[in-house]
Short mmCIF file of C-alpha atoms in Angstrom, two decimals:
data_model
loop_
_atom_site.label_atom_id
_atom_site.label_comp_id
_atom_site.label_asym_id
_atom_site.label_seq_id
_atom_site.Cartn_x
_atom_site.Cartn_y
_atom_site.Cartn_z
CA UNK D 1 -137.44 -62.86 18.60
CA UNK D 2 -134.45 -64.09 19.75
CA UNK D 3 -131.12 -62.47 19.21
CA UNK D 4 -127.81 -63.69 18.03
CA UNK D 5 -127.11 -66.20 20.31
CA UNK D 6 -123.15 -67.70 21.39
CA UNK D 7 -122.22 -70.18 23.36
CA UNK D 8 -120.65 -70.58 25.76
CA UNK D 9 -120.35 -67.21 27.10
CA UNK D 10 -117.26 -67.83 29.16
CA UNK D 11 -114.58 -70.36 29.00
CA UNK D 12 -110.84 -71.25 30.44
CA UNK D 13 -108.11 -72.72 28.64
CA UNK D 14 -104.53 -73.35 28.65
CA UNK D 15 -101.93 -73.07 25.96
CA UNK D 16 -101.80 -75.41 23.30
CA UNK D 17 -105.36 -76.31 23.84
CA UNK D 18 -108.51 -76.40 21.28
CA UNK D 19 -111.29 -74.36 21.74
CA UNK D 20 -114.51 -74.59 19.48
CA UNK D 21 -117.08 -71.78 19.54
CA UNK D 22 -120.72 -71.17 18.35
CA UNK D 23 -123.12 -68.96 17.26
CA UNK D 24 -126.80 -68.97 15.72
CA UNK D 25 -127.46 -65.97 13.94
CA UNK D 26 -131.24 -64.24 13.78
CA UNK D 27 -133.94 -66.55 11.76
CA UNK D 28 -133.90 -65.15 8.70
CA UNK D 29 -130.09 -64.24 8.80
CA UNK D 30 -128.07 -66.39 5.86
CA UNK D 31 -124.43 -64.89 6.66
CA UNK D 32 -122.50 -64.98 9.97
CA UNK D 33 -119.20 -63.11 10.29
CA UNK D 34 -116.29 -63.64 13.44
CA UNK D 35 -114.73 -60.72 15.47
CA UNK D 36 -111.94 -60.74 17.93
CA UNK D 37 -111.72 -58.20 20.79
CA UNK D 38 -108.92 -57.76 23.02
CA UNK D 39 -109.40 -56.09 26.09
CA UNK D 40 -109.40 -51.60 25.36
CA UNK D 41 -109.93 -52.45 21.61
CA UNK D 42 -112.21 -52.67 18.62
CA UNK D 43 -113.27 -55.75 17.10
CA UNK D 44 -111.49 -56.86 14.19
CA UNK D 45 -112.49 -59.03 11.84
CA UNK D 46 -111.95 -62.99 11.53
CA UNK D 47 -114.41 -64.85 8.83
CA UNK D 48 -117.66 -64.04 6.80
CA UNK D 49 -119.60 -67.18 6.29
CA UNK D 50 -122.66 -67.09 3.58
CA UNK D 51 -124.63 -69.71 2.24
CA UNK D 52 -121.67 -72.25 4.19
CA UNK D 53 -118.86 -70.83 2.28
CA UNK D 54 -116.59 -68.55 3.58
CA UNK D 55 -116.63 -65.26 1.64
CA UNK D 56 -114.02 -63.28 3.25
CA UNK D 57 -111.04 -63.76 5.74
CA UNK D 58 -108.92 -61.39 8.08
CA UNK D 59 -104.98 -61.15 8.97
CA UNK D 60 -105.24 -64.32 11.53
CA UNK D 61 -103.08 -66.99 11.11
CA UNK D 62 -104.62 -70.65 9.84
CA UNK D 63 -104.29 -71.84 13.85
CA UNK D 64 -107.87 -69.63 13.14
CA UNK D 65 -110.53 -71.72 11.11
CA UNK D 66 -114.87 -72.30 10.83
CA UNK D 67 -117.06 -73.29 9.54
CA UNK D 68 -121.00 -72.54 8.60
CA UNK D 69 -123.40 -75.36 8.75
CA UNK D 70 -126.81 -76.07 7.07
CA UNK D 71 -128.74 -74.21 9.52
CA UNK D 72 -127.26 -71.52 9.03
CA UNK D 73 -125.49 -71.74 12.90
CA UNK D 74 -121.58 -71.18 12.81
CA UNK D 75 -118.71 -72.71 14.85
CA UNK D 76 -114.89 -71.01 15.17
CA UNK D 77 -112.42 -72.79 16.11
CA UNK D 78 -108.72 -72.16 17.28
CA UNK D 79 -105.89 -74.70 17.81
CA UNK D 80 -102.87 -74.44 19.65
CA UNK D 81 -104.01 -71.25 21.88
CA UNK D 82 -101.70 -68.50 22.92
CA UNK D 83 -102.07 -66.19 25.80
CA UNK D 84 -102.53 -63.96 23.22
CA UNK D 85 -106.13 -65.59 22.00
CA UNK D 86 -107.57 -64.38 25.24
CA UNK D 87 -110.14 -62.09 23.76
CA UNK D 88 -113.63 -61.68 23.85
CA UNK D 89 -114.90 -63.37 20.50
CA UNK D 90 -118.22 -62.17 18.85
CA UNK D 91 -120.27 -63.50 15.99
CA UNK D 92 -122.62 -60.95 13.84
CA UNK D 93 -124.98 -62.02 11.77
CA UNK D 94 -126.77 -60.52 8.20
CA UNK D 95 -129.83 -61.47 6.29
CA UNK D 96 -127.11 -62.02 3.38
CA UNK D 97 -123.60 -61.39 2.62
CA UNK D 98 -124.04 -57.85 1.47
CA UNK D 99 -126.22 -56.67 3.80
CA UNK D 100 -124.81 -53.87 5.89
CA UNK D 101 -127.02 -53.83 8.90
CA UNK D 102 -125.23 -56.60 11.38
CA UNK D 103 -126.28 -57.38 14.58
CA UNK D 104 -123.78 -59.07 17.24
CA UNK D 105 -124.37 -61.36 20.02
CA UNK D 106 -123.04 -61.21 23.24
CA UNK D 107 -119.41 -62.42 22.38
CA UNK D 108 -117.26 -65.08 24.46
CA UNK D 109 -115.12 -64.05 26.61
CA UNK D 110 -111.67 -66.77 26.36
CA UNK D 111 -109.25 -66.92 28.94
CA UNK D 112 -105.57 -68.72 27.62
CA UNK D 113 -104.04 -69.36 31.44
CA UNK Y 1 -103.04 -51.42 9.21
CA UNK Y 2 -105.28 -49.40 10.72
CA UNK Y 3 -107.66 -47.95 8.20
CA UNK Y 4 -110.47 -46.12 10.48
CA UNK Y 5 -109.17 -44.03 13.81
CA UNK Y 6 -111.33 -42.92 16.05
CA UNK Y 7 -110.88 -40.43 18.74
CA UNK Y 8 -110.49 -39.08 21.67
CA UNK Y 9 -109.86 -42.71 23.12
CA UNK Y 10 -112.10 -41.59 26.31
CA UNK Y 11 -114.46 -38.63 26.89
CA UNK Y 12 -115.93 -37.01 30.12
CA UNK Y 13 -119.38 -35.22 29.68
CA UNK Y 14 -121.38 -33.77 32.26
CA UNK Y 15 -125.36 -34.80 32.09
CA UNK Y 16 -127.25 -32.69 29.16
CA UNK Y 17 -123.92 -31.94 27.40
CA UNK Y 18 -122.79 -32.67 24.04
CA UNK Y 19 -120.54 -35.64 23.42
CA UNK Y 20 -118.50 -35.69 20.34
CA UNK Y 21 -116.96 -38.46 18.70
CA UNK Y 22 -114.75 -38.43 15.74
CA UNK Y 23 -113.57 -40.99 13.09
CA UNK Y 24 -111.44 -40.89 9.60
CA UNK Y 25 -110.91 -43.52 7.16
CA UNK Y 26 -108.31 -44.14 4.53
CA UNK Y 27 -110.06 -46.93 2.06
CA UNK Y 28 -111.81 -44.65 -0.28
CA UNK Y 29 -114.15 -48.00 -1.21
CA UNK Y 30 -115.99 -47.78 2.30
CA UNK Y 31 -119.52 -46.98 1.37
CA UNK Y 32 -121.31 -47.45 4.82
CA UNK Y 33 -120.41 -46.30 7.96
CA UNK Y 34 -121.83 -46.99 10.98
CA UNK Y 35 -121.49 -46.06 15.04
CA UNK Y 36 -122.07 -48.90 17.33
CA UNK Y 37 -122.62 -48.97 21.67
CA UNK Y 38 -121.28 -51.52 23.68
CA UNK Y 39 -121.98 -51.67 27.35
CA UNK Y 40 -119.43 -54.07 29.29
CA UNK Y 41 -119.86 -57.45 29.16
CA UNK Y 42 -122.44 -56.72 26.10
CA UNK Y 43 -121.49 -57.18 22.17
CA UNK Y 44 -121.70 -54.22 19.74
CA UNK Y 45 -125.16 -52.51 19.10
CA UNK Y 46 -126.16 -50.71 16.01
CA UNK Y 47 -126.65 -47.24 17.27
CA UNK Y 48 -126.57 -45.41 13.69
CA UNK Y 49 -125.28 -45.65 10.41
CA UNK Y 50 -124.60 -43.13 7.15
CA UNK Y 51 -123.76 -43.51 4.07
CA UNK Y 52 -121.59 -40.43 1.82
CA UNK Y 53 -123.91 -39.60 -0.19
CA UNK Y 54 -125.74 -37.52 2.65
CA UNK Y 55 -123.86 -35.25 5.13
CA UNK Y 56 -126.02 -35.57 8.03
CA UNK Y 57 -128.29 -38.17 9.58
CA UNK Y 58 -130.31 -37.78 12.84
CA UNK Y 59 -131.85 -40.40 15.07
CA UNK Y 60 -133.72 -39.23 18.27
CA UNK Y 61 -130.48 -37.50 20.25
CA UNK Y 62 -127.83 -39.25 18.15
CA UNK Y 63 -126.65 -37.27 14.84
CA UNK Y 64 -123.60 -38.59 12.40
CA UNK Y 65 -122.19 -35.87 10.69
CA UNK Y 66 -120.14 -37.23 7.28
CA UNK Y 67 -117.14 -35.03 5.27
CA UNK Y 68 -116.75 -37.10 2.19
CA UNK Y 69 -114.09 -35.26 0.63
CA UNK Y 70 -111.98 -35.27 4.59
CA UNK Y 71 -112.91 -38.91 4.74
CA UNK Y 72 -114.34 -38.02 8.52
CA UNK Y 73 -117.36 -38.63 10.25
CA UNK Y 74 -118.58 -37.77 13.58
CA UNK Y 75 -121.35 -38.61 16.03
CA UNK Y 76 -123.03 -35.92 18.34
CA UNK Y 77 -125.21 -37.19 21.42
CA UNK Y 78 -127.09 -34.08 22.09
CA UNK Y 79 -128.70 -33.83 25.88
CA UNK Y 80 -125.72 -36.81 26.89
CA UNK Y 81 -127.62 -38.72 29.62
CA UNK Y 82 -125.68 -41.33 32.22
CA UNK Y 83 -127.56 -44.12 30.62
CA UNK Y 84 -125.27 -42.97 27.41
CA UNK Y 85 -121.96 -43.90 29.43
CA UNK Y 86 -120.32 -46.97 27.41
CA UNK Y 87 -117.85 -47.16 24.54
CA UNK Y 88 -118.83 -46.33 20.95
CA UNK Y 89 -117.32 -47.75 17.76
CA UNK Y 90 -117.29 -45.99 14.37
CA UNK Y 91 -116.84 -48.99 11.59
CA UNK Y 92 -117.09 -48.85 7.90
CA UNK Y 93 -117.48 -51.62 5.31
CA UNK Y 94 -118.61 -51.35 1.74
CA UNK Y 95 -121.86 -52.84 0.12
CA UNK Y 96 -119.97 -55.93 -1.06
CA UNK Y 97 -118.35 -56.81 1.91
CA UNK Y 98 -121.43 -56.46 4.49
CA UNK Y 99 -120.98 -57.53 7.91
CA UNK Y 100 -117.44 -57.96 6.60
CA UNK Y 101 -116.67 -54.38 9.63
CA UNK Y 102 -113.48 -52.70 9.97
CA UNK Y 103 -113.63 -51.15 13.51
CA UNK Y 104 -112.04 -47.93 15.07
CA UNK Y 105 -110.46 -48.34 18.49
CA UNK Y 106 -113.21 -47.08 20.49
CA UNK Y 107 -114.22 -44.27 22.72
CA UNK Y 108 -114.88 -44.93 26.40
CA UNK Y 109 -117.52 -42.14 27.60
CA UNK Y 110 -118.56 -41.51 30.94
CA UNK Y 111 -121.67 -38.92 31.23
CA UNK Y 112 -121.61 -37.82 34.71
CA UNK Y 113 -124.78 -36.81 36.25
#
């Protein structure tokens, strides 16, 4: 069965750019929720998605946004990058919202030059 | 605010050891806690997970030990292994919230053989 799967897995880009990235969660899995992790660091949290609405949100600012679609797959998307955004971003995904057991996919890792 | 710290930030163990990881939280709502490995360049896997109403829960070599009252947990890897070197996250969320994870800052262990 295939994993959690993001895309892409690496990117470049340079301040004041848009970046748009994407996950498909686990068959099955209804509810995808966004991490940040700077270098040294734990993840912290960005957006839960369930059932295409977004059921919780973390302290990022609204340059920060996503969005689930009907398939359940997920897209994040950040405008007007800072060097700060360089992070490696990771999508988890649940069978549901409540469901504790999350499993993550391989993150992408941004680079703001 | 940080509401979970984990320490020691890095730990040295020499091969067959005991490697011992500790964690305390300050939301009193967290009702599910659980210890995650990431190898670089890897996202987060679910190593292990507790919840307070049991003190102890043991999987293979890996053991969570949970002081409700303290608000700390701990993992033990008994017989530590090189394979076992990467960095280990507690996390906590409660049954509402889901994949909805707020992190620790990670431990960086090296098992040397």
């Amino acid at each position: 069965d295939a994993g959690v799967t993001q895309s892409p897995t690496h990117l470049i880009k340079t301040r004041g750019q848009h970046v748009t990235l994407r996950c498909s969660p686990i068959s099955g899995h209804k509810s995808v929720s966004w991490y940040q992790q700077v270098l040294g660091q734990g993840p912290q949290f960005i957006f839960q998605y369930y059932e295409k609405e977004e059921r919780g949100r973390g302290n990022f600012p609204d340059r920060f946004s996503a969005r689930q679609f009907p398939n359940y797959s997920s897209e994040l998307n950040v405008n007007a990058l800072l060097l700060g955004d360089s992070a490696l971003y990771l999508c988890a995904s649940s069978v549901w919202a409540g469901n504790t057991e999350a499993f993550f996919g391989q993150g992408t890792r941004l680079t703001v030059v | 605010q940080q509401q979970v710290k984990q320490s020691p930030q890095s730990l040295i163990v020499q091969k067959g050891g005991i490697s011992i990881i500790n964690c305390a939280y300050e939301n009193t709502a967290f009702d599910y806690f659980p210890w995650y490995q990431q190898f670089p360049g890897k996202g987060p896997a679910l190593l292990i997970a507790i919840r307070p109403d049991v003190s102890e829960k043991k999987e293979g070599r890996f053991t969570i030990s949970f002081n409700k009252s303290a608000k700390q947990f701990s993992l033990h890897i008994m017989d530590s292994q090189p394979g076992d070197s990467a960095t280990y996250f507690c996390a906590a969320t409660y049954n509402n919230a889901g994949n909805m994870l707020t992190f620790g800052g990670g431990t960086r262990l090296m098992v040397k053989p």
